[in-house]
Short mmCIF file of C-alpha atoms in Angstrom, two decimals:
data_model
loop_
_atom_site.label_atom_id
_atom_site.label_comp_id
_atom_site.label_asym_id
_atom_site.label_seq_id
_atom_site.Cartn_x
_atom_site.Cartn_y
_atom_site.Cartn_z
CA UNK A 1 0.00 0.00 0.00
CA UNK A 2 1.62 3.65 -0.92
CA UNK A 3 2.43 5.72 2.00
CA UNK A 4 -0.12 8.73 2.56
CA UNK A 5 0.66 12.08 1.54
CA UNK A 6 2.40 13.52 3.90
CA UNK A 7 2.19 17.73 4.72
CA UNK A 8 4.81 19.35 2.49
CA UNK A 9 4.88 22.06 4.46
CA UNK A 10 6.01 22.44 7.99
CA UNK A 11 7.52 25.12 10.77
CA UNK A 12 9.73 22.23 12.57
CA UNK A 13 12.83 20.63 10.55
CA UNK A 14 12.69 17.09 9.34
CA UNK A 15 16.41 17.46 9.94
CA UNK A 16 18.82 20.05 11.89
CA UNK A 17 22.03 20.61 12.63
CA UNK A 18 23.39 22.42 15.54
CA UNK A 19 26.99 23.70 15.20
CA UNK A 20 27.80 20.69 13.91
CA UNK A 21 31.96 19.75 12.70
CA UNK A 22 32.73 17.02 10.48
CA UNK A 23 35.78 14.63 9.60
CA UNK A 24 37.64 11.23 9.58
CA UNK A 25 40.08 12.39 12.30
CA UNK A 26 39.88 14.52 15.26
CA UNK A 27 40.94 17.30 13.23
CA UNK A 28 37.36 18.63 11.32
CA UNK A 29 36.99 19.07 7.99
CA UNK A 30 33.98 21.12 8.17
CA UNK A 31 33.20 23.16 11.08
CA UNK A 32 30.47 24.95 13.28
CA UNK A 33 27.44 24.02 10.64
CA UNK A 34 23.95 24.80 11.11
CA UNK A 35 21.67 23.47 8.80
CA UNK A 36 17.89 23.08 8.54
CA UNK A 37 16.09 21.17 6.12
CA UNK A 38 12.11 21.28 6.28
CA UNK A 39 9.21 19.02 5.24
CA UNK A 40 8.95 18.92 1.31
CA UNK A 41 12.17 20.87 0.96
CA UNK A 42 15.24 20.25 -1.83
CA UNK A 43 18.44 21.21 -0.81
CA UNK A 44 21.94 20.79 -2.12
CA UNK A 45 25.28 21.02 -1.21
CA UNK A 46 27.69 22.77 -3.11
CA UNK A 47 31.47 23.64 -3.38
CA UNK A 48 34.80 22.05 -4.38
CA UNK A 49 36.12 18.89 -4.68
CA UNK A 50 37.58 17.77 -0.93
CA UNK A 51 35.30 20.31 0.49
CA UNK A 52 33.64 18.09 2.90
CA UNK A 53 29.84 17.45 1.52
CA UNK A 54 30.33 13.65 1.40
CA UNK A 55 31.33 14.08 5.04
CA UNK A 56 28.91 15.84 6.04
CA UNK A 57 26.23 13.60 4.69
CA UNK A 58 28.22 10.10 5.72
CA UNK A 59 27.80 11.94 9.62
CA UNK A 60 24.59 12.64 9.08
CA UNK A 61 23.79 9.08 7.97
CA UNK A 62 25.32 7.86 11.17
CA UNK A 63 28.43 6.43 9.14
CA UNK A 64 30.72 8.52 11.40
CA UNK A 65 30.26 10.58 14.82
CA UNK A 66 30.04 14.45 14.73
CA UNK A 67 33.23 15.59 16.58
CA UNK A 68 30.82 18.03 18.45
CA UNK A 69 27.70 19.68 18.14
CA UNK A 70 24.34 17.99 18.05
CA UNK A 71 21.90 16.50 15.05
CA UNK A 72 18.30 16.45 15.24
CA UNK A 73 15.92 14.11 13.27
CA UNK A 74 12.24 14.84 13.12
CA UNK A 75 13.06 16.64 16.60
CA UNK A 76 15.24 13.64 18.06
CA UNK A 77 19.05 13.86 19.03
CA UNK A 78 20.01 11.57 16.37
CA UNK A 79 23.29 10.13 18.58
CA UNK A 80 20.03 8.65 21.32
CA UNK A 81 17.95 7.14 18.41
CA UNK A 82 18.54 3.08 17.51
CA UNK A 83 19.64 1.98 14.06
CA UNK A 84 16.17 0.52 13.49
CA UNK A 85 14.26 3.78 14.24
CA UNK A 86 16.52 6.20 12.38
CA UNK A 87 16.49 3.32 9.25
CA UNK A 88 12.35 4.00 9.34
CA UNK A 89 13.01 7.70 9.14
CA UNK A 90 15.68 8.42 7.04
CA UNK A 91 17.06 6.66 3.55
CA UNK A 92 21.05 7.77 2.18
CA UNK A 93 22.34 7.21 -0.98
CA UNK A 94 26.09 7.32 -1.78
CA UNK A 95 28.42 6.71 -4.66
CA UNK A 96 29.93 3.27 -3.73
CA UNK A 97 28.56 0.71 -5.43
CA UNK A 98 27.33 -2.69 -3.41
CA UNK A 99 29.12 -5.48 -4.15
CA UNK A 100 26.54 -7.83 -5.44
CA UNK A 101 26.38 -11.71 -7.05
CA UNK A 102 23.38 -13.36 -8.72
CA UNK A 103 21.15 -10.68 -7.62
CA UNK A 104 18.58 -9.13 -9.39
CA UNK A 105 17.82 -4.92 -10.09
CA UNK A 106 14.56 -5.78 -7.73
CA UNK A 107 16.62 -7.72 -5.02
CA UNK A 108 18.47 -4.31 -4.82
CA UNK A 109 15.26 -2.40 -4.18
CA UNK A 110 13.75 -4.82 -2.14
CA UNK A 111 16.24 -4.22 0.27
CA UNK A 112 15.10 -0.67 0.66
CA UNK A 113 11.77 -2.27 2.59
CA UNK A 114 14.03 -4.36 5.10
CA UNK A 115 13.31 -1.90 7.72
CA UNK A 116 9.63 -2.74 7.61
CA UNK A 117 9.98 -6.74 7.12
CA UNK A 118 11.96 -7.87 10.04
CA UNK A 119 14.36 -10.60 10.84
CA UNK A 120 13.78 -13.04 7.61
CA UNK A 121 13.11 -10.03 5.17
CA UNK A 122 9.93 -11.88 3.56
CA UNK A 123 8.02 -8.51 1.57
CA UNK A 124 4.72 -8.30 2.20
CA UNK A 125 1.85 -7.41 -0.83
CA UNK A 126 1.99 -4.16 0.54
CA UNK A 127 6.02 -3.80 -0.02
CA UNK A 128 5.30 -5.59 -3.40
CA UNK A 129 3.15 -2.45 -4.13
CA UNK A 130 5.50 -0.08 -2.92
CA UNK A 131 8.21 -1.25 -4.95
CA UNK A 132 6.62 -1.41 -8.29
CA UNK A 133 5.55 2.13 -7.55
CA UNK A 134 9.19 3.75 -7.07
CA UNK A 135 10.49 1.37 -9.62
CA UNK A 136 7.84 2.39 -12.30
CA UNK A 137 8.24 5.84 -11.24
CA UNK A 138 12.38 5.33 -11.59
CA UNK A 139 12.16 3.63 -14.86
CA UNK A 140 13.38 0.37 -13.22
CA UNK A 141 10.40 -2.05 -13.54
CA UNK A 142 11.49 -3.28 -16.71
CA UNK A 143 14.92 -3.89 -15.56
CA UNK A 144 13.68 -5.68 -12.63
CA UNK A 145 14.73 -9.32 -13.91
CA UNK A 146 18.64 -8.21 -15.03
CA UNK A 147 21.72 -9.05 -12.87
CA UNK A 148 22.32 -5.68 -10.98
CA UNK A 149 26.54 -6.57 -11.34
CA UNK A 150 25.82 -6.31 -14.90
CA UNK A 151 23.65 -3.65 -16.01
CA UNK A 152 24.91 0.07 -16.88
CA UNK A 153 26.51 2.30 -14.33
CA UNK A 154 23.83 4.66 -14.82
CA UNK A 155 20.95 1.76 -14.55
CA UNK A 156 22.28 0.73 -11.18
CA UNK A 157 22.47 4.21 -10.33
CA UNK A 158 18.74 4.69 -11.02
CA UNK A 159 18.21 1.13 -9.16
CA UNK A 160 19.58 2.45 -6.03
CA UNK A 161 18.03 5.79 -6.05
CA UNK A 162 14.62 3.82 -6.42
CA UNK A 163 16.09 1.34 -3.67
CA UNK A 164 16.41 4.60 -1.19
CA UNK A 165 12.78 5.78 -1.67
CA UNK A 166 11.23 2.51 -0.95
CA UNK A 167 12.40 3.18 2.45
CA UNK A 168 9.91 6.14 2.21
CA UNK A 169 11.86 8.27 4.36
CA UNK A 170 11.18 11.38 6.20
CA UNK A 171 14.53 12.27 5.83
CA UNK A 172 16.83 11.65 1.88
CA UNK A 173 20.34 11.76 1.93
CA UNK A 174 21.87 11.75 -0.99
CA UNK A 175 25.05 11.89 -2.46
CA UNK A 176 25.74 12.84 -6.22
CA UNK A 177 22.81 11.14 -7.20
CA UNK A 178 22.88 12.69 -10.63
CA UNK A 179 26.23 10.75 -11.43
CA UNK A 180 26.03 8.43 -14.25
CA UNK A 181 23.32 9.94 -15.53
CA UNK A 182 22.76 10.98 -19.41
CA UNK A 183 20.98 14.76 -19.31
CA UNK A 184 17.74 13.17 -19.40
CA UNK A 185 17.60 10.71 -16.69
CA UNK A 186 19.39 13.79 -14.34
CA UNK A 187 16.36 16.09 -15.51
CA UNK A 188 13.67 13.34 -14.90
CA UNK A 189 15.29 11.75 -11.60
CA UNK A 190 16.03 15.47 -10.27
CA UNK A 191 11.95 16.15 -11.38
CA UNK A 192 11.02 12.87 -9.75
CA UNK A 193 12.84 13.88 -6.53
CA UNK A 194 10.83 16.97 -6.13
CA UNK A 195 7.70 15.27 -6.79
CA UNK A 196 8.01 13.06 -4.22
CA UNK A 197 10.05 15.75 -1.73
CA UNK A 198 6.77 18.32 -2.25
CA UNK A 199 4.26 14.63 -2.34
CA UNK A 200 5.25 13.20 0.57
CA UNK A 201 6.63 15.87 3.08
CA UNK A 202 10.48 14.96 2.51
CA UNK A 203 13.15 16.72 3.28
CA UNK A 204 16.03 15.89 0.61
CA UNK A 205 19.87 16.81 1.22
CA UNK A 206 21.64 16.04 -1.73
CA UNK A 207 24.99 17.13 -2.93
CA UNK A 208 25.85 18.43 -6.39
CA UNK A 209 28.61 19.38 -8.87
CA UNK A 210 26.41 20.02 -11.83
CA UNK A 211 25.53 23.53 -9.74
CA UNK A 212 23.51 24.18 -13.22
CA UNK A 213 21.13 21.57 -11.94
CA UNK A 214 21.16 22.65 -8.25
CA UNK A 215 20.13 26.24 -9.05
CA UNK A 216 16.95 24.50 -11.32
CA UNK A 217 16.26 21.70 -8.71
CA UNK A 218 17.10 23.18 -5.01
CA UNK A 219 14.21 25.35 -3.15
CA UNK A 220 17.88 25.92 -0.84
CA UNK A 221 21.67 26.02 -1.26
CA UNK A 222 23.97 25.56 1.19
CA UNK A 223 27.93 26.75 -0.14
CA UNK A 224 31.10 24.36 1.51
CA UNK A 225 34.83 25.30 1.20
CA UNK A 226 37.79 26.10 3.36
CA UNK A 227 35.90 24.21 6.41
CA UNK A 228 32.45 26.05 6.79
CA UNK A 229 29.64 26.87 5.36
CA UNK A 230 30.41 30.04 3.30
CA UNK A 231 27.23 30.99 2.21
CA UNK A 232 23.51 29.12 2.49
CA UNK A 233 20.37 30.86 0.94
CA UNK A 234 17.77 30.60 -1.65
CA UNK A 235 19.04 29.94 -5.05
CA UNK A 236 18.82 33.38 -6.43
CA UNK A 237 20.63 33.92 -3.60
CA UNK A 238 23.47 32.11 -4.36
CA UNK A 239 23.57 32.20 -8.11
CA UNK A 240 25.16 35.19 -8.48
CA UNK A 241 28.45 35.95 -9.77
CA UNK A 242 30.32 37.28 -6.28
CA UNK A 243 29.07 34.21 -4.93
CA UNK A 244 30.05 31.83 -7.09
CA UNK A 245 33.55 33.17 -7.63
CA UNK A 246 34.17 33.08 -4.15
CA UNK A 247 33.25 29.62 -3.60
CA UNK A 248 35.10 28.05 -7.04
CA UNK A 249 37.69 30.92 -6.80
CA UNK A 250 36.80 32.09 -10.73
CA UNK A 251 37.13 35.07 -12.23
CA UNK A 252 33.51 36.95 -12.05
CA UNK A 253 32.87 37.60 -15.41
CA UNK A 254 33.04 33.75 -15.91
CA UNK A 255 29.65 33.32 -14.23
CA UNK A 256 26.92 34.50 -15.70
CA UNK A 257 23.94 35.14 -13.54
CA UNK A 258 21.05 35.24 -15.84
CA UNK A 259 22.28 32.09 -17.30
CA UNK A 260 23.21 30.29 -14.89
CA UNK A 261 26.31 29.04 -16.50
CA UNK A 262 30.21 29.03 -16.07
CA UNK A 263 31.93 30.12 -19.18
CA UNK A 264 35.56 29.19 -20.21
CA UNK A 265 38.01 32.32 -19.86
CA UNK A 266 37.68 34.29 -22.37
CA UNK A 267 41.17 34.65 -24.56
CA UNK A 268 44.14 36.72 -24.27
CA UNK A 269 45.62 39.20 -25.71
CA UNK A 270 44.73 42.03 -27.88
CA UNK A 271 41.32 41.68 -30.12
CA UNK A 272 41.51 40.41 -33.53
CA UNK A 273 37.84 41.46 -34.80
CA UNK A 274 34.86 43.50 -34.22
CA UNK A 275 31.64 41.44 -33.89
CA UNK A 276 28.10 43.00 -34.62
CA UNK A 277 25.46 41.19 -32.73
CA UNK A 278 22.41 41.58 -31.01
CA UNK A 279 19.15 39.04 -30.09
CA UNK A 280 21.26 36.36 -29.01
CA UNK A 281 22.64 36.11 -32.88
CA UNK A 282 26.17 36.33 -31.11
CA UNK A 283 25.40 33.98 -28.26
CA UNK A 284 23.39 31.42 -30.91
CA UNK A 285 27.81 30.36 -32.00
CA UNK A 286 29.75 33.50 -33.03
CA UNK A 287 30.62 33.93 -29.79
CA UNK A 288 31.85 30.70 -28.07
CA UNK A 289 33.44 29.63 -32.01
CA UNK A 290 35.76 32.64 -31.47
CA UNK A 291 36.60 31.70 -27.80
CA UNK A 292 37.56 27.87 -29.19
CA UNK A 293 39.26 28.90 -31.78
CA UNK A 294 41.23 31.60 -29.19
CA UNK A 295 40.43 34.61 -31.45
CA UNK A 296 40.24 37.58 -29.19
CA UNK A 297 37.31 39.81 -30.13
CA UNK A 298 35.84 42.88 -29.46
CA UNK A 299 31.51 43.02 -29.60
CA UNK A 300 29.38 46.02 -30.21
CA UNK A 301 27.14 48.05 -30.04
CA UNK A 302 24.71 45.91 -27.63
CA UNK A 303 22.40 46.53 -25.12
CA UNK A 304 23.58 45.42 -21.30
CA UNK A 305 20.80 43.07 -20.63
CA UNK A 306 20.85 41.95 -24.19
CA UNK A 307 21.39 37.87 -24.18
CA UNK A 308 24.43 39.00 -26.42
CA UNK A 309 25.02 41.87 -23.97
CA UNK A 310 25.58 39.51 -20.69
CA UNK A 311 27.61 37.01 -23.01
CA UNK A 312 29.81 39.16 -24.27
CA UNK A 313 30.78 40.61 -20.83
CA UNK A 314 32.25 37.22 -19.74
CA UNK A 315 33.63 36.28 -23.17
CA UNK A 316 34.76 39.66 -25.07
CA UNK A 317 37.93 41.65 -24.53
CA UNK A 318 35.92 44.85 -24.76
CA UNK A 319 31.80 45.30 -25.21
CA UNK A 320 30.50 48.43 -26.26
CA UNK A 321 27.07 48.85 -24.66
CA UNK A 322 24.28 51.06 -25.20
CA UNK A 323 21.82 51.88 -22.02
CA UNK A 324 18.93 49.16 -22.61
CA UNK A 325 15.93 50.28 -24.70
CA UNK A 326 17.89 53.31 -25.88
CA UNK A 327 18.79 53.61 -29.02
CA UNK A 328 22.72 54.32 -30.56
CA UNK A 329 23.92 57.29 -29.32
CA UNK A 330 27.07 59.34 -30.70
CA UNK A 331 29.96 58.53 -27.99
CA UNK A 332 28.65 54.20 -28.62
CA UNK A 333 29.39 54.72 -32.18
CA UNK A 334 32.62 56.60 -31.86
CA UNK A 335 33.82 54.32 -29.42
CA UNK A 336 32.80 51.49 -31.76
CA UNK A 337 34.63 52.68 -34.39
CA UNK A 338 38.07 52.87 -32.85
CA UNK A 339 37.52 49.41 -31.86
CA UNK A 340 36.76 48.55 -35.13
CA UNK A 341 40.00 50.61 -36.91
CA UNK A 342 42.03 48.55 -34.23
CA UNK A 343 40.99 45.08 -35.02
CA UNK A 344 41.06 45.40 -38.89
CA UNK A 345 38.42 42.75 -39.69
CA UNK A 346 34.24 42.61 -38.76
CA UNK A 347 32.21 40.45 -38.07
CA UNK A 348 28.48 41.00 -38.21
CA UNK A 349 25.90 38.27 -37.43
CA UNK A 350 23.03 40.41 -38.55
CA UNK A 351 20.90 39.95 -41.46
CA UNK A 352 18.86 43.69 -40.12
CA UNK A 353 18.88 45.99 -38.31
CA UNK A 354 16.50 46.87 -35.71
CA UNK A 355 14.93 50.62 -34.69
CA UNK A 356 17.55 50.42 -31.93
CA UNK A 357 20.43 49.51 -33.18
CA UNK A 358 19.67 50.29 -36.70
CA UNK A 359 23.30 52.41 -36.32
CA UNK A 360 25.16 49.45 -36.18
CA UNK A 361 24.79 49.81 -40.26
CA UNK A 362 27.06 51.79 -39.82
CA UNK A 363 30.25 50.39 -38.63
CA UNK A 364 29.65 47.80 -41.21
CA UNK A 365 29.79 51.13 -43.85
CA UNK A 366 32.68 51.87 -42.23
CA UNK A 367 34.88 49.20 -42.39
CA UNK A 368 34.21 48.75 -45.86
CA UNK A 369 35.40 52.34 -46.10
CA UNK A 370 38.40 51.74 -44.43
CA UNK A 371 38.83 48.93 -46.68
CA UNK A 372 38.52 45.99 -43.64
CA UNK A 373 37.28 42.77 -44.41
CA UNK A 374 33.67 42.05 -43.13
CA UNK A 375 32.03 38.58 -42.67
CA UNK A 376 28.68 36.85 -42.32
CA UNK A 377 30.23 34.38 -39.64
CA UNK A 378 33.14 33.23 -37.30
CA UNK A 379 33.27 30.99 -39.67
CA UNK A 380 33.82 32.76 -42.41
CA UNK A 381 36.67 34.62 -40.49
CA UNK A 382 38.01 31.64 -39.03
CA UNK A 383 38.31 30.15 -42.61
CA UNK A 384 39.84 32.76 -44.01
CA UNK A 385 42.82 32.98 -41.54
CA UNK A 386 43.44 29.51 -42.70
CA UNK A 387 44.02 30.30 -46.24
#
């Protein structure tokens, strides 16, 4: 039988943490955190490599002690609770894999009702039903007769994840659970995870590299390096460029806020070519093809909030920008067109002009005056440096 809905909403934490420190020795990896997940609340841990988030979660899961402070689940010190009781409440998923021999994809997930079975582990009709269910909903019932040891590494992956919510926990730990995972099955599993987070009234702690996917995903994020938290907020919070610099110690300009996105550095030296753009005609290839091919370029005249605008800050050595819904003035084009003597060659990805920056027509009159080469494409530029 499924598990009733539970509230997804709800003042007291499903889980807490109370200046908690973390790590393997005496010596903490992570220290003085205080966390609060809720009821029907996502949230994911971010930061660098060796930063501590596996830790965290492992102590969390009871796989090691805190080295002080104090852990609540669903209001109980966690350290006072027995293995059975905290098994019934709260369901962890980490990136080993289980060992496993002549057993099938549903032996795996059958072992996510053990807490509910006792000592011989015999499932009940009522298990039966809530296995189908998360396996169905997983995309693992039709795997259900293949040899786990055998079967992709992003199969097993969704196998295990379906193997955690069987235990239809209060509390979901999980670690990476988006590894393995082809950009599909990470949108559908991360989609399926708030479902059944807002559903059932769990509170999910998951960490993340793909911070893409935690900023889509996460109703919280919770930033780890250099042994604390540094930062913990809503996403739009977080997802800002001072932020994420700080925490992946990038230049700013390689984040890109209304995006989302870290771009590669943009290249050195002194620019090559002028780019015309505008209505995301540089963004759409120009941009990035010049970046590969380490062409330094200048971009112009755009508007700041422009998709080509915000792309060209992190990715052009120099932007010419025009105040938004304004149209060309005189000092734009005039800067422009020093830019444009400098590089000797233009690029513009335009077919038209708009009423705003119909006076981009003009830099592409003058560089034919000035006897530049101007092309249709980067790669029309990029070809003819090969020749």
């Amino acid at each position: 039988m499924t598990e009733p809905t539970r509230p997804a909403a709800a003042s007291r934490p499903a889980l807490a943490l109370h200046d908690v420190s973390v790590g393997h020795t005496e010596r903490p990896l992570v220290e003085h955190i205080d966390l609060a997940v809720l009821p029907g609340q996502v949230t994911a841990l971010i930061g660098p490599n060796g930063s501590g988030k596996t830790t965290l979660l492992k102590t969390i899961a009871g796989q090691l002690k805190p080295l002080s402070g104090s852990i609540e689940l669903c209001g109980e010190d966690l350290q006072a609770m027995q293995v059975s009781e905290t098994a019934r409440i709260m369901s962890a998923l980490f990136t080993g894999r289980p060992r496993t021999e002549l057993l099938t994809t549903k032996d795996i997930v059958d072992a996510g009702r053990y807490p509910y079975t006792g000592r011989l582990g015999t499932l009940s009709d009522d298990d039966e039903q809530v296995v189908r269910e998360v396996m169905e909903a997983t995309g693992t019932w039709g795997l259900r007769d293949r040899d786990f040891a055998h079967m992709s590494d992003g199969q097993r992956q969704r196998a295990l994840i379906a193997r955690a919510l069987c235990q239809q926990p209060r509390v979901l730990l999980l670690d990476e659970p988006t590894s393995y995972l082809d950009i599909r099955a990470q949108i559908d599993m991360l989609q399926l995870l708030r479902r059944y987070a807002r559903e059932r009234g769990i509170a999910v702690l998951a960490s993340l590299h793909e911070i893409e996917l935690a900023q889509k995903a996460a109703d919280r994020i919770v930033c780890i390096r250099d042994g604390r938290v540094l930062h913990q907020g809503e996403p739009s919070e977080i997802f800002t460029a001072p932020v994420i610099a700080d925490l992946y110690d990038l230049d700013r300009s390689s984040f890109i806020d209304a995006f989302g996105s870290v771009e590669l550095p943009r290249p050195e030296g002194k620019p090559r070519v002028f780019v015309i753009a505008g209505g995301g005609s540089g963004a759409a290839g120009c941009f990035r093809e010049l970046q590969q091919a380490g062409v330094p370029f200048s971009a112009g005249v755009l508007h700041g909030n422009d998709v080509d605008g915000l792309l060209a800050a992190s990715l052009a050595a120099t932007v010419i920008c025009e105040r938004d819904f304004e149209p060309i003035s005189d000092e734009a084009i005039e800067r422009a067109k020093q830019e444009v003597r400098e590089c000797g060659a233009l690029i513009c990805c335009l077919e038209r002009f708009g009423r705003m920056n119909a006076r981009n027509g003009e830099l592409v009159a003058y560089a034919h005056e000035l006897g530049l080469p101007v092309f249709p494409s980067a790669k029309a530029y990029l070809d003819s440096l090969d020749r």
